[in-house]
XYZ file of C-alpha atoms in Angstrom:
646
model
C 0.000 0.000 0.000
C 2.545 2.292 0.337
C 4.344 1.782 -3.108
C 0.995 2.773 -4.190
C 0.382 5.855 -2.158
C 4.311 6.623 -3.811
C 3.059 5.851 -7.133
C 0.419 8.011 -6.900
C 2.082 11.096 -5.747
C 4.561 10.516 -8.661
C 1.673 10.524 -11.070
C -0.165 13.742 -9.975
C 3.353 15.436 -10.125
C 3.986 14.251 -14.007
C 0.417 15.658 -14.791
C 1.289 18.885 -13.145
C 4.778 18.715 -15.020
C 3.185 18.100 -18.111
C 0.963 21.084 -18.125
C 4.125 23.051 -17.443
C 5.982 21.987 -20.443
C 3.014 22.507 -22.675
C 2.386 25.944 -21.150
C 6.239 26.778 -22.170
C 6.192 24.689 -25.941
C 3.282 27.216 -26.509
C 4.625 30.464 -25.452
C 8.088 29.867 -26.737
C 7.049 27.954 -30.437
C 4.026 29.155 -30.658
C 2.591 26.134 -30.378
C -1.429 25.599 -31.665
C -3.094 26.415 -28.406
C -6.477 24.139 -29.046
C -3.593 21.162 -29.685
C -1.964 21.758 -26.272
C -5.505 21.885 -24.769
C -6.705 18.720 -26.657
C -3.223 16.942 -25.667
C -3.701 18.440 -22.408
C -7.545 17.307 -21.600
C -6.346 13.639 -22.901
C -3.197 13.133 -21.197
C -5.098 14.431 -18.034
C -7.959 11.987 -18.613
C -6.044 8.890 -19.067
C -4.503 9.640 -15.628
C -7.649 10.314 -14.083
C -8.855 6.890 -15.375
C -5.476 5.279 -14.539
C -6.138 6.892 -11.116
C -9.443 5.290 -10.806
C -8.041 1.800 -11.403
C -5.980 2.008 -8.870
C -7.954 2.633 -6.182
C -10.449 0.245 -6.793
C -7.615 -2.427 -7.360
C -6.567 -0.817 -3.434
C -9.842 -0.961 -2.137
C -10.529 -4.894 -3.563
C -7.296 -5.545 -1.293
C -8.402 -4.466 1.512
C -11.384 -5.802 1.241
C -9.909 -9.062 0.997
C -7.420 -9.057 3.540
C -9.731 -7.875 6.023
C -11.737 -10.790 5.241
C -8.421 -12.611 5.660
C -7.801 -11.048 8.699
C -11.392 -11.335 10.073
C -11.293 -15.030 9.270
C -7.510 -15.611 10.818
C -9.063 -14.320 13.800
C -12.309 -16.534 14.084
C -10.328 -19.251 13.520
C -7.630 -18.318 16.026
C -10.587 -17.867 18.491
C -11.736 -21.549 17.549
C -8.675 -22.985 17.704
C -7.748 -21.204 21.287
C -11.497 -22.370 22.678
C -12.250 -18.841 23.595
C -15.870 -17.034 22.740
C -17.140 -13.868 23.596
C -20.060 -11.931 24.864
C -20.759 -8.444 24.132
C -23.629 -6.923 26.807
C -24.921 -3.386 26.629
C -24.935 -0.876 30.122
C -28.297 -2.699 31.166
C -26.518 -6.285 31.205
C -28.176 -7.249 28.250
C -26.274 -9.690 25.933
C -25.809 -8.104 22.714
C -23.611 -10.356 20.829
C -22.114 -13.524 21.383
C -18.909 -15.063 19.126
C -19.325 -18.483 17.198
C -18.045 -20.586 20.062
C -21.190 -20.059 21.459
C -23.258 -20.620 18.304
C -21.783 -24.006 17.710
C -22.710 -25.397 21.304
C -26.197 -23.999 20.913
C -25.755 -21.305 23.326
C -27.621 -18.061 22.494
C -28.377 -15.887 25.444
C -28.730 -12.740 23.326
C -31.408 -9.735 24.900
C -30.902 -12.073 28.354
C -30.019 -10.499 31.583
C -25.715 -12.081 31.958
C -26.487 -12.497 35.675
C -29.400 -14.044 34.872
C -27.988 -16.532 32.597
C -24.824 -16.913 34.828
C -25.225 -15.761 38.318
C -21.425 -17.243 39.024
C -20.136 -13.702 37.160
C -21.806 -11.444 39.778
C -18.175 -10.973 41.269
C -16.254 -10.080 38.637
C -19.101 -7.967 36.996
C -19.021 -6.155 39.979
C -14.812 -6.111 39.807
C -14.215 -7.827 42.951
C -12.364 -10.633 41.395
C -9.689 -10.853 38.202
C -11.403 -13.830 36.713
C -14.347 -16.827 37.755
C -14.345 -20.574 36.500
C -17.616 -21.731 35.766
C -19.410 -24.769 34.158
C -21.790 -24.758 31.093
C -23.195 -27.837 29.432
C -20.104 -29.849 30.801
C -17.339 -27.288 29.513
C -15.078 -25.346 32.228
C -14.550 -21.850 31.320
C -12.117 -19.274 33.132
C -14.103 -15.990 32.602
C -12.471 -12.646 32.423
C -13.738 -9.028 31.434
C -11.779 -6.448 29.671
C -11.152 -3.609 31.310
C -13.347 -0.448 30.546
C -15.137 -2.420 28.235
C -18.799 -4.454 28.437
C -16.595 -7.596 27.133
C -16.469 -10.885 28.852
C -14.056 -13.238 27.526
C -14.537 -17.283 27.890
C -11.677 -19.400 27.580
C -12.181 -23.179 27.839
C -10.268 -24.957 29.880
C -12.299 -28.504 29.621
C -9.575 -30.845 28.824
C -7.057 -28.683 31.052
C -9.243 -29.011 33.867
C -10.346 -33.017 33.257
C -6.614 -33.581 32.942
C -5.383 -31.832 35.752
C -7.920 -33.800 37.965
C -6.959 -37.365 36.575
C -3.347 -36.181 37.571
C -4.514 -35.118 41.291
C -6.843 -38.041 41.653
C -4.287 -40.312 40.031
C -1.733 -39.123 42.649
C 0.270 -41.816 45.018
C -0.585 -41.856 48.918
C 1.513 -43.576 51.251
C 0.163 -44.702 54.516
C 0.653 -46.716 57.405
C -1.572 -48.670 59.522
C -1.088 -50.114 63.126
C -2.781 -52.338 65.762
C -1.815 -50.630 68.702
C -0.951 -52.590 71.861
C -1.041 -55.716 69.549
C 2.176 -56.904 71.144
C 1.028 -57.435 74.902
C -2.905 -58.701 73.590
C -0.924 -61.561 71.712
C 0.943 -62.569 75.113
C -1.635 -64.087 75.551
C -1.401 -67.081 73.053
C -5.526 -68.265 73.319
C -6.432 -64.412 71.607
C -4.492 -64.826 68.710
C -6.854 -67.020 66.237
C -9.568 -63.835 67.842
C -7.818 -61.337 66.724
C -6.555 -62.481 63.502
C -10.372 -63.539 62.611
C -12.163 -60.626 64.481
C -10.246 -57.796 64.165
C -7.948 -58.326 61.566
C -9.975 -59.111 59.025
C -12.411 -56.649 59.065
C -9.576 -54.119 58.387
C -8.128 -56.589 55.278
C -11.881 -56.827 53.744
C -12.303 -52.188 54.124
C -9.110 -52.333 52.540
C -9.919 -54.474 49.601
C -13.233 -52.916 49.800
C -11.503 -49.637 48.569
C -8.811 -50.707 46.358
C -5.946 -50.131 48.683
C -2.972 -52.078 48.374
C -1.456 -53.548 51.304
C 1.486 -55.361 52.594
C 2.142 -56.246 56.475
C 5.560 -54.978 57.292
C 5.103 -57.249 60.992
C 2.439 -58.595 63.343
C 0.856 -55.212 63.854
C 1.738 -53.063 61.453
C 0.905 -52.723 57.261
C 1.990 -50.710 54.444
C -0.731 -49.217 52.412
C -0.293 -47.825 48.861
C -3.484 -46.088 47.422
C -4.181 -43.029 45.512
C -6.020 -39.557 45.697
C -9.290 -41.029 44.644
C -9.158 -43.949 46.891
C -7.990 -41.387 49.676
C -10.839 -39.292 49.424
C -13.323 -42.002 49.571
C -11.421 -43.505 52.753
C -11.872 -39.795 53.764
C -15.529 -39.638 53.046
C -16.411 -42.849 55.078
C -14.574 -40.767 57.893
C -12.011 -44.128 58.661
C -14.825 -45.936 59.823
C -12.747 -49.039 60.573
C -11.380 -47.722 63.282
C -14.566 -47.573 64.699
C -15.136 -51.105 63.972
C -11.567 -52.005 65.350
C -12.515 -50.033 68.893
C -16.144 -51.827 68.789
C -14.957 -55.408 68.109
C -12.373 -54.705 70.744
C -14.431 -54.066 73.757
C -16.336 -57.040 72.555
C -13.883 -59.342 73.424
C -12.230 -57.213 76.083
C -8.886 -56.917 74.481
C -7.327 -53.872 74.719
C -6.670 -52.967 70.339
C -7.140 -50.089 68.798
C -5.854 -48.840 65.237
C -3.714 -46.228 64.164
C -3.468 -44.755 60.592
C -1.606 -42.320 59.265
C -1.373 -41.598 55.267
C 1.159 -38.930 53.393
C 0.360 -37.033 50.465
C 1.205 -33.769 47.837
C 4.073 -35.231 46.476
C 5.545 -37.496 43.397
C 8.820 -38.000 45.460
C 8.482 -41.640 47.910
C 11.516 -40.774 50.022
C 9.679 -37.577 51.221
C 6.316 -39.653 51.282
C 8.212 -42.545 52.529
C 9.409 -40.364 55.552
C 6.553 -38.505 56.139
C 4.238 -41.301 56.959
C 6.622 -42.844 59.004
C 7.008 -39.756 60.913
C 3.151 -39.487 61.327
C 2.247 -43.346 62.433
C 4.769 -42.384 65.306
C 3.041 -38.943 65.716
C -0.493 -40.830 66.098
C 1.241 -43.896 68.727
C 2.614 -40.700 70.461
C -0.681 -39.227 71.129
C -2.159 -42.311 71.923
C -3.427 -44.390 68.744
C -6.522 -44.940 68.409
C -6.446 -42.326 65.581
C -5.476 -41.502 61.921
C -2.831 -38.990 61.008
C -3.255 -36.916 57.618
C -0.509 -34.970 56.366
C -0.035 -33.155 52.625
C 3.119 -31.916 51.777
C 3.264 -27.891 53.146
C 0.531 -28.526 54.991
C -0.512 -29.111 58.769
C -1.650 -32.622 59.898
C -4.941 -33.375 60.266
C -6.265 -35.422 62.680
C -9.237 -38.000 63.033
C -10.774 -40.074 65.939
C -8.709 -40.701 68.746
C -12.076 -41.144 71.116
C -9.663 -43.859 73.427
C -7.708 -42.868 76.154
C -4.126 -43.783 76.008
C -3.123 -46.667 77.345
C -0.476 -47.283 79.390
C 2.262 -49.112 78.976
C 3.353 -52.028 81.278
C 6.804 -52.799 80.474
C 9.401 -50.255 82.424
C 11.946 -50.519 79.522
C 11.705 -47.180 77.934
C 11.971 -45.637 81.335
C 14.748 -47.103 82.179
C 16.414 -46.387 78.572
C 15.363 -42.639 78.663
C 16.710 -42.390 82.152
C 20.376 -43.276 81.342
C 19.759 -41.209 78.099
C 18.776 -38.332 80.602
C 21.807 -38.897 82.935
C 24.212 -39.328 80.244
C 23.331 -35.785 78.672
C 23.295 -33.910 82.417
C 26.463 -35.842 82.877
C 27.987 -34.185 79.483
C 26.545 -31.011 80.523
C 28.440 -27.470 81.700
C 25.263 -26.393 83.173
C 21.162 -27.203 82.913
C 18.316 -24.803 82.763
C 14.854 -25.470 83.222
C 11.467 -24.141 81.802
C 8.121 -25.009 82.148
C 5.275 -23.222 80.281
C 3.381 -19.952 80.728
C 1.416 -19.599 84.314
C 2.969 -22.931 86.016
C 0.919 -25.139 87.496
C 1.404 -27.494 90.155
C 2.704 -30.296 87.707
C 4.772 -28.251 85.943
C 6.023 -26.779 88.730
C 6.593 -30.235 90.619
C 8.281 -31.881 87.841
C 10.859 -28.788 87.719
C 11.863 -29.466 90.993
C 12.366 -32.896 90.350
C 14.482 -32.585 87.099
C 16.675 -29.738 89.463
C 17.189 -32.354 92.129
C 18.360 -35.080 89.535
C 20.496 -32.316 87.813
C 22.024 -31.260 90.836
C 22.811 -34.879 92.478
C 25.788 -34.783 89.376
C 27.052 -31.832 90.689
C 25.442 -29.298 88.194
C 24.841 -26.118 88.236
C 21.346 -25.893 87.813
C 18.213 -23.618 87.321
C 14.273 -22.952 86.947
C 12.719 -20.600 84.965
C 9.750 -19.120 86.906
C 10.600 -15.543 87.907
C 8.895 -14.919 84.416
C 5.925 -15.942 82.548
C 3.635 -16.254 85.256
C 2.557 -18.873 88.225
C -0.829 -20.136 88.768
C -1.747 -18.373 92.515
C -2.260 -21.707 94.413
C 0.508 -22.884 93.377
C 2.601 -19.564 93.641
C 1.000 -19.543 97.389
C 2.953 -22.942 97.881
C 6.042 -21.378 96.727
C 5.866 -18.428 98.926
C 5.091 -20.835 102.038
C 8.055 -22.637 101.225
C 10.332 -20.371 99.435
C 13.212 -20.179 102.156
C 13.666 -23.721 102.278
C 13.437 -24.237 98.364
C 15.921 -21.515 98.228
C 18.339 -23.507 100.141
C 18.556 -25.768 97.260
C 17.220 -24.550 93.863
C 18.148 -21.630 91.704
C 14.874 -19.548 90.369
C 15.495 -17.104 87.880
C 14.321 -14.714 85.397
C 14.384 -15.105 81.536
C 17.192 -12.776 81.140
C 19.098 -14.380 84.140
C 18.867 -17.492 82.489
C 20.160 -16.451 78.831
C 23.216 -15.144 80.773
C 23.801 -18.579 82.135
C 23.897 -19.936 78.374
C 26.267 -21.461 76.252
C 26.963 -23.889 73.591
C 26.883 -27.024 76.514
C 24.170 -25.666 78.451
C 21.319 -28.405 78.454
C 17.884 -26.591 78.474
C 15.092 -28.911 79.755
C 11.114 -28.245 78.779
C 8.759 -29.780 81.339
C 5.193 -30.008 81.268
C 5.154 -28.742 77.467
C 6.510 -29.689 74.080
C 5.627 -25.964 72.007
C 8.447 -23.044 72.582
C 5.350 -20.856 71.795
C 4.123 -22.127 75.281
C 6.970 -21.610 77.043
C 8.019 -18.851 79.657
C 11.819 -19.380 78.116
C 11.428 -19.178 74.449
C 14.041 -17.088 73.763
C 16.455 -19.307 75.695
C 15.154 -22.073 73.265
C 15.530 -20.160 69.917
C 19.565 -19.649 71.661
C 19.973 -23.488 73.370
C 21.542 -26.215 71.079
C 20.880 -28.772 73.766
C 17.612 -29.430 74.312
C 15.536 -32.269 75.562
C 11.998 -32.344 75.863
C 9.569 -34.023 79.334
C 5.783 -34.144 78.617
C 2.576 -35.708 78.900
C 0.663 -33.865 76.662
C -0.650 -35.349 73.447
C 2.221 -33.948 70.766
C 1.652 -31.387 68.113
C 2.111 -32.411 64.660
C 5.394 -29.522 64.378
C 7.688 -28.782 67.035
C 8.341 -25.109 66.702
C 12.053 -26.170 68.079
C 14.572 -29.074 67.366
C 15.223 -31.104 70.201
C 17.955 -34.064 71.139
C 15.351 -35.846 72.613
C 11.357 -35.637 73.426
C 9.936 -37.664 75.636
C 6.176 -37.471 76.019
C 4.229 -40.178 76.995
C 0.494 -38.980 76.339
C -0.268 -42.319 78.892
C 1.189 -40.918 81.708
C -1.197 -39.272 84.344
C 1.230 -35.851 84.373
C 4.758 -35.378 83.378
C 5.517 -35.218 87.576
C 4.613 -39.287 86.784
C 7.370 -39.446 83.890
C 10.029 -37.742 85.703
C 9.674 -39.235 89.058
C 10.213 -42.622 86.967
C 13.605 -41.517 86.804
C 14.659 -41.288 90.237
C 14.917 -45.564 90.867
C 17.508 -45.285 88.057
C 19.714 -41.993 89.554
C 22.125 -42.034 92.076
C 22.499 -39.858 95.028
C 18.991 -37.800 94.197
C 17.886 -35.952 97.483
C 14.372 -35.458 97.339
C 13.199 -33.329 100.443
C 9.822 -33.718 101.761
C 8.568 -30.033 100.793
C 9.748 -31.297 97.327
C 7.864 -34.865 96.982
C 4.402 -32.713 98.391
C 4.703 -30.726 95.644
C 4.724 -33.296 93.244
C 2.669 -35.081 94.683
C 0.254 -31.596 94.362
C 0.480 -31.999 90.774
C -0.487 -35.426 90.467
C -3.119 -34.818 92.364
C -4.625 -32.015 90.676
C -3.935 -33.609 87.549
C -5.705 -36.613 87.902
C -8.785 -34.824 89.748
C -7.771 -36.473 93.034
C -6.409 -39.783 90.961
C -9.803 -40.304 88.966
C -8.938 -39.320 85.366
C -5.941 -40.307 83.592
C -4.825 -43.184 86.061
C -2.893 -46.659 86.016
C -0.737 -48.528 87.662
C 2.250 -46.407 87.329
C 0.848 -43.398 88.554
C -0.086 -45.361 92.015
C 3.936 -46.577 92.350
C 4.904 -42.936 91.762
C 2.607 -41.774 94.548
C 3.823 -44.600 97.018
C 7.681 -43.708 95.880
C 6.535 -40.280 96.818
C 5.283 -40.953 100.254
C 8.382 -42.557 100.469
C 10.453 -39.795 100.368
C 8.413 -37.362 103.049
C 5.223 -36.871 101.133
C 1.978 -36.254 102.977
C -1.593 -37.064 101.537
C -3.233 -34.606 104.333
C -0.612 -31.672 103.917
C -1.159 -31.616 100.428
C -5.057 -31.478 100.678
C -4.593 -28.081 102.933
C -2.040 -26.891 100.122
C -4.990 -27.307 97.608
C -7.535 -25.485 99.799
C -8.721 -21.853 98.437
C -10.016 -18.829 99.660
C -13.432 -18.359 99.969
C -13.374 -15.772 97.242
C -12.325 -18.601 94.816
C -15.469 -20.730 95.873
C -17.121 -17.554 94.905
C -16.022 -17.472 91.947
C -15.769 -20.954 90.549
C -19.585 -21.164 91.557
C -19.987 -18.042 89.571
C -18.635 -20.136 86.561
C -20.782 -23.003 87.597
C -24.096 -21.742 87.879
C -23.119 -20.039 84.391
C -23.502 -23.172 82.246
C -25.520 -24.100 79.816
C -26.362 -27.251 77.895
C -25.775 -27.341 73.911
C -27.028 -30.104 72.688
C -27.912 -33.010 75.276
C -24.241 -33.840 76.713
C -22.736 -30.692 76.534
C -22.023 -28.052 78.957
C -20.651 -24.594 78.286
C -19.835 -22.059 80.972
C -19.167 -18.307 79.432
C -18.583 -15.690 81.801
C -17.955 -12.036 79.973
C -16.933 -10.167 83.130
C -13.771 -10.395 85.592
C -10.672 -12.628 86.249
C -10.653 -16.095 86.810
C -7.601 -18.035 87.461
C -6.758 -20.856 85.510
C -7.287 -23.144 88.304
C -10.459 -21.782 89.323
C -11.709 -22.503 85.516
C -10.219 -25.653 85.675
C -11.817 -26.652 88.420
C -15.041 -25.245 88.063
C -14.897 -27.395 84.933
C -13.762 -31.066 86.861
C -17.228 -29.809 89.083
C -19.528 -29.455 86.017
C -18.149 -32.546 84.438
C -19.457 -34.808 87.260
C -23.402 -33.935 85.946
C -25.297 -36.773 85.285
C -25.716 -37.241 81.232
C -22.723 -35.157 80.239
C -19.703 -35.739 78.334
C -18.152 -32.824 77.667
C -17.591 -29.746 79.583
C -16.432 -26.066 78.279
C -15.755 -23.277 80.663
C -14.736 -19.697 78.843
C -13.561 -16.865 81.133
C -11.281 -13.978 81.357
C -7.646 -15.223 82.858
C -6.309 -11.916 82.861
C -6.674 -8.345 81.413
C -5.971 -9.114 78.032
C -5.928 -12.996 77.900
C -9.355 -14.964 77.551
C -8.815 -19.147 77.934
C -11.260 -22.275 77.710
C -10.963 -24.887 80.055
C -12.330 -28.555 78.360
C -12.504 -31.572 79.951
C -14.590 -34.834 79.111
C -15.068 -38.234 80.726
C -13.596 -39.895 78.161
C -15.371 -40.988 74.331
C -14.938 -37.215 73.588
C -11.830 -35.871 72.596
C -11.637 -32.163 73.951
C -7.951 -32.087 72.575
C -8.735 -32.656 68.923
C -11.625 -29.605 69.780
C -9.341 -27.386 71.255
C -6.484 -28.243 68.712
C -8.611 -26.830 65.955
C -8.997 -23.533 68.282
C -4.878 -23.410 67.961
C -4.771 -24.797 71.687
C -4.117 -28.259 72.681
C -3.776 -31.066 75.583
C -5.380 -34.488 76.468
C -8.657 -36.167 75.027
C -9.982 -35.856 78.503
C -8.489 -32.594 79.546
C -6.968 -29.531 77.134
C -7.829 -25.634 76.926
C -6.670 -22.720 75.012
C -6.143 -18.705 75.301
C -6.379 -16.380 72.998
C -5.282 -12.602 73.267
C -7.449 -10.939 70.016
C -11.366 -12.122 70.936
C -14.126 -11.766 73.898
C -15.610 -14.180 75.660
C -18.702 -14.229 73.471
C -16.418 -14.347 70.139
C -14.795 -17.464 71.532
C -18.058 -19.331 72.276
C -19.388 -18.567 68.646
C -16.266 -20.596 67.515
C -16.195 -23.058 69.892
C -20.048 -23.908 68.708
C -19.007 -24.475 64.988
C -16.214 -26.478 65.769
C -18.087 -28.424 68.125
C -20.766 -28.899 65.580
C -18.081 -30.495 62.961
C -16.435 -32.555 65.492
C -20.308 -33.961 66.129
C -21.152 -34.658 62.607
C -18.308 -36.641 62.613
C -18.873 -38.458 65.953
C -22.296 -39.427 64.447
């Protein structure tokens, strides 16, 4: 086109050149005018008509290759799957492409919300794009800006393909028969369980596809995929339901772990991952199945049985000469317990300082900082000189000027440096070992030499008084074993929840060394403005549903063991199963106290609330929300958790 726009300009200036010359051939030879005019008028007309040629040759071309283009781009369109629709300011369609047209779609002079109410959002401009479905085809849907333009672009076969990838994805897992071991002992139950419990579990695996391979006695490899997973998930993991049932049938004491990895193509990471998980779920108790996808947090379902505890004394006696042996290859050893010590916490500090100090150690607690419960913190003050004599307590700071790269920093009574009233000195520590009784966490915010946590045991005061038959030289005073003895008792509710035979040769080993049963009931006596106020929180609750019992109380300050044991008093009504108690515990801090008799797992409620602790007995705080705010969550998560149940 623009050799012709040239050519053009070079015509109209030979015309104009042409008149010149004849213009000068008549003035200077006198050239017959009417032959110069006739020349002239011809010469002039054959250009014009050469002129008119052209453009209509020009205009036949770009006729055509607009038609070109306008075809290139309809079948570009085609070929990329993408239509349009053109609406007018009243959301009228105006115009749709010929995608539409060749899947009988025509919406024209319809309302777009009408026809897709999905599009309301990004009409509106509150999103970039939408996916939607029409007559089986997935569209992404996206509107040009300033303009009444929506553009469709299928993504069908994208979308069908990326789901047979995720649903075609591989799922490790793991599944154990907990406590399998010590039922088999006992040579008559083995044909029962093989017949009555173990073959339930192989027919709901064949029942859903999932490869399996037993690994030992107790334990199976499982190999499945996304789809399989998600109907596994669907049915909830009923077999372990089935597992628990046929159990108490026949009075054996088996329940069933599972645990299943997923989100990635690599088997070493899935490989490791659901390895790490079955020993998360035997950690916490069994009983239970352990979900993890890559970058994810675990989820966790069932675990309605108590743990149980464990008979033989081995792993005591193993992670008491692991203990020693790290004290002993110790410069020095701090200790921290969690925020607002309790008695447990507070008792099972003392007794990790008397081991550490019976090697000659120079030795610390943590608990001029993060708070004391006041019953407890009365019991300190009663006794302080004479605990003063012997132990070390310090603040945070103090402590982080004690450390150094063979310090040994030991966590009692919690397993989360989030939870702890030294968590700077754990972010510094390089030694650290870890003393709890409370179900685990799927991460540890920290990374310890050891953890020890034994969700069986009744408190961790139970776990590290275990130790002391396997120490040397340990002086335990009197003042000392009553205060552990405290926390056991409060603990247990006065040895009634969360008791076995262990816990009963840790309170006669106790008594042993000074303590007394009747001194520590008048330790755990309270004011009479504490009665007050835990029958304040009592009178407060209210039934949700038929065996539920929440207690929200919007104004003052309750101490944690007033909530706690308003809760232990609410539990004991008749019909109830679960128990709830919501109060302030300070200015700015607002905590739930949960407990349960066992069949419903507070801890799995209160996990989902971002707070933890036993099936029986767990709570949570929370800085950010009221009272009321806390109960409005605690009501939908109690309603999931009892969909599932049912």
């Amino acid at each position: 086109m623009e050799k012709i726009g040239r050519f053009k300009f070079i015509i109209g200036a030979l015309i104009l050149l042409t008149g010149v010359v004849l213009v000068l051939l008549q003035l200077s030879f006198k050239m017959n005018v009417f032959l110069a005019a006739f020349i002239y008028i011809a010469y002039s007309f054959l250009i014009v008509l050469v002129f008119y040629f052209l453009n209509k040759w020009q205009a036949d071309s770009d006729d055509y290759i607009e038609s070109q283009l306008d075809s290139g781009i309809n079948d570009a369109m085609k070929l990329a799957n993408v239509g349009i629709v053109v609406y007018n300011d009243s959301f009228e369609v105006n115009w749709m492409s010929a995608l539409f047209k060749e899947r009988g779609i025509d919406c024209r002079k319809e309302k777009v919300l009408t026809w897709i109410p999905e599009l309301q959002d990004l009409i509106s401009g509150n999103t970039d794009e939408t996916t939607i479905v029409l007559d089986s085809y997935k569209y992404i849907v996206t509107k040009k800006a300033n303009a009444n333009v929506l553009l469709f672009k299928d993504i069908t076969v994208e979308y069908d393909l990326k789901r047979k990838y995720e649903d075609d994805a591989v799922v490790f897992g793991l599944l154990n028969f907990d406590n399998y071991d010590e039922a088999a002992e006992i040579e008559d139950d083995i044909t029962t369980i093989n017949t009555d419990i173990k073959l339930p579990v192989i027919e709901y695996l064949k029942k859903y596809n999932v490869i399996y391979k037993t690994l030992r006695n107790n334990r199976m490899f499982l190999i499945l995929n996304e789809s399989i997973y998600k109907q596994l998930s669907d049915d909830r993991f009923s077999i372990i339901n089935v597992v628990r049932r046929e159990s108490k049938k026949l009075d054996i004491p088996i329940t069933l772990s599972m645990a299943f990895a997923r989100g990635s193509d690599d088997f070493r990471v899935l490989d490791e991952m659901v390895s790490n998980l079955i020993e998360l779920a035997q950690t916490r108790g069994g009983d239970q199945v352990v979900v993890r996808k890559v970058n994810e947090e675990a989820k966790f379902f069932g675990g309605s049985s108590e743990a149980r505890e464990k008979s033989s004394k081995v792993r005591v006696r193993v992670m008491a000469n692991t203990i020693k042996d790290l004290i002993h290859r110790s410069g020095n050893v701090i200790i921290v317990g969690h925020l607002d010590m309790d008695a447990d916490c507070v008792g099972s500090a003392l007794c990790v300082s008397s081991i550490a100090q019976s090697f000659n150690k120079d030795t610390c607690i943590v608990s001029k900082t993060g708070g004391i419960e006041a019953m407890i913190n009365d019991v300190l003050n009663k006794y302080r000189s004479e605990l003063e004599t012997k132990h070390k307590f310090v603040t945070i700071n103090e402590a982080l000027n004690r450390i150094n790269d063979d310090t040994l920093v030991v966590m009692v009574d919690h397993h989360m440096a989030a939870q702890s009233n030294g968590m700077e000195l754990l972010k510094t520590a390089k030694r650290v070992v870890i003393l709890d009784h409370h179900r685990r966490k799927a991460d540890l915010d920290i990374n310890p030499m050891i953890v020890y946590i034994e969700a069986s045991a009744s408190s961790t005061t139970e776990l590290v008084a275990e130790f002391l038959p396997y120490m040397t030289r340990v002086n335990l005073t009197a003042i000392e074993a009553n205060i552990m003895y405290l926390g056991m008792l409060i603990d247990t509710n006065r040895f009634r929840v969360r008791t076995g035979a262990r816990t009963f040769d840790v309170a006669r080993m106790l008594r042993q060394y000074g303590a007394d049963p009747s001194l520590v009931e008048e330790l755990n006596e309270e004011p009479y403005e504490m009665i007050q106020k835990r029958s304040m929180i009592v009178n407060s609750a209210k039934k949700y549903g038929d065996t539920v019992l929440i207690s929200t109380i919007d104004s003052g300050v309750f101490p944690r063991s007033i909530i706690s044991q308003a809760s232990d008093t609410l539990l004991q009504t008749r019909g109830i199963k679960g128990v709830f108690v919501i109060a302030h515990t300070s200015k700015d801090e607002v905590a739930i106290s949960a407990r349960s008799k066992g069949g419903f797992n507070v801890q799995v409620i209160m996990e989902k609330m971002n707070g933890g602790g036993h099936m029986t007995a767990a709570g949570m705080q929370d800085k950010d929300r009221t009272p009321k705010e806390l109960e409005i969550e605690l009501i939908e998560v109690l309603k999931e958790y009892l969909k599932g149940e049912e």
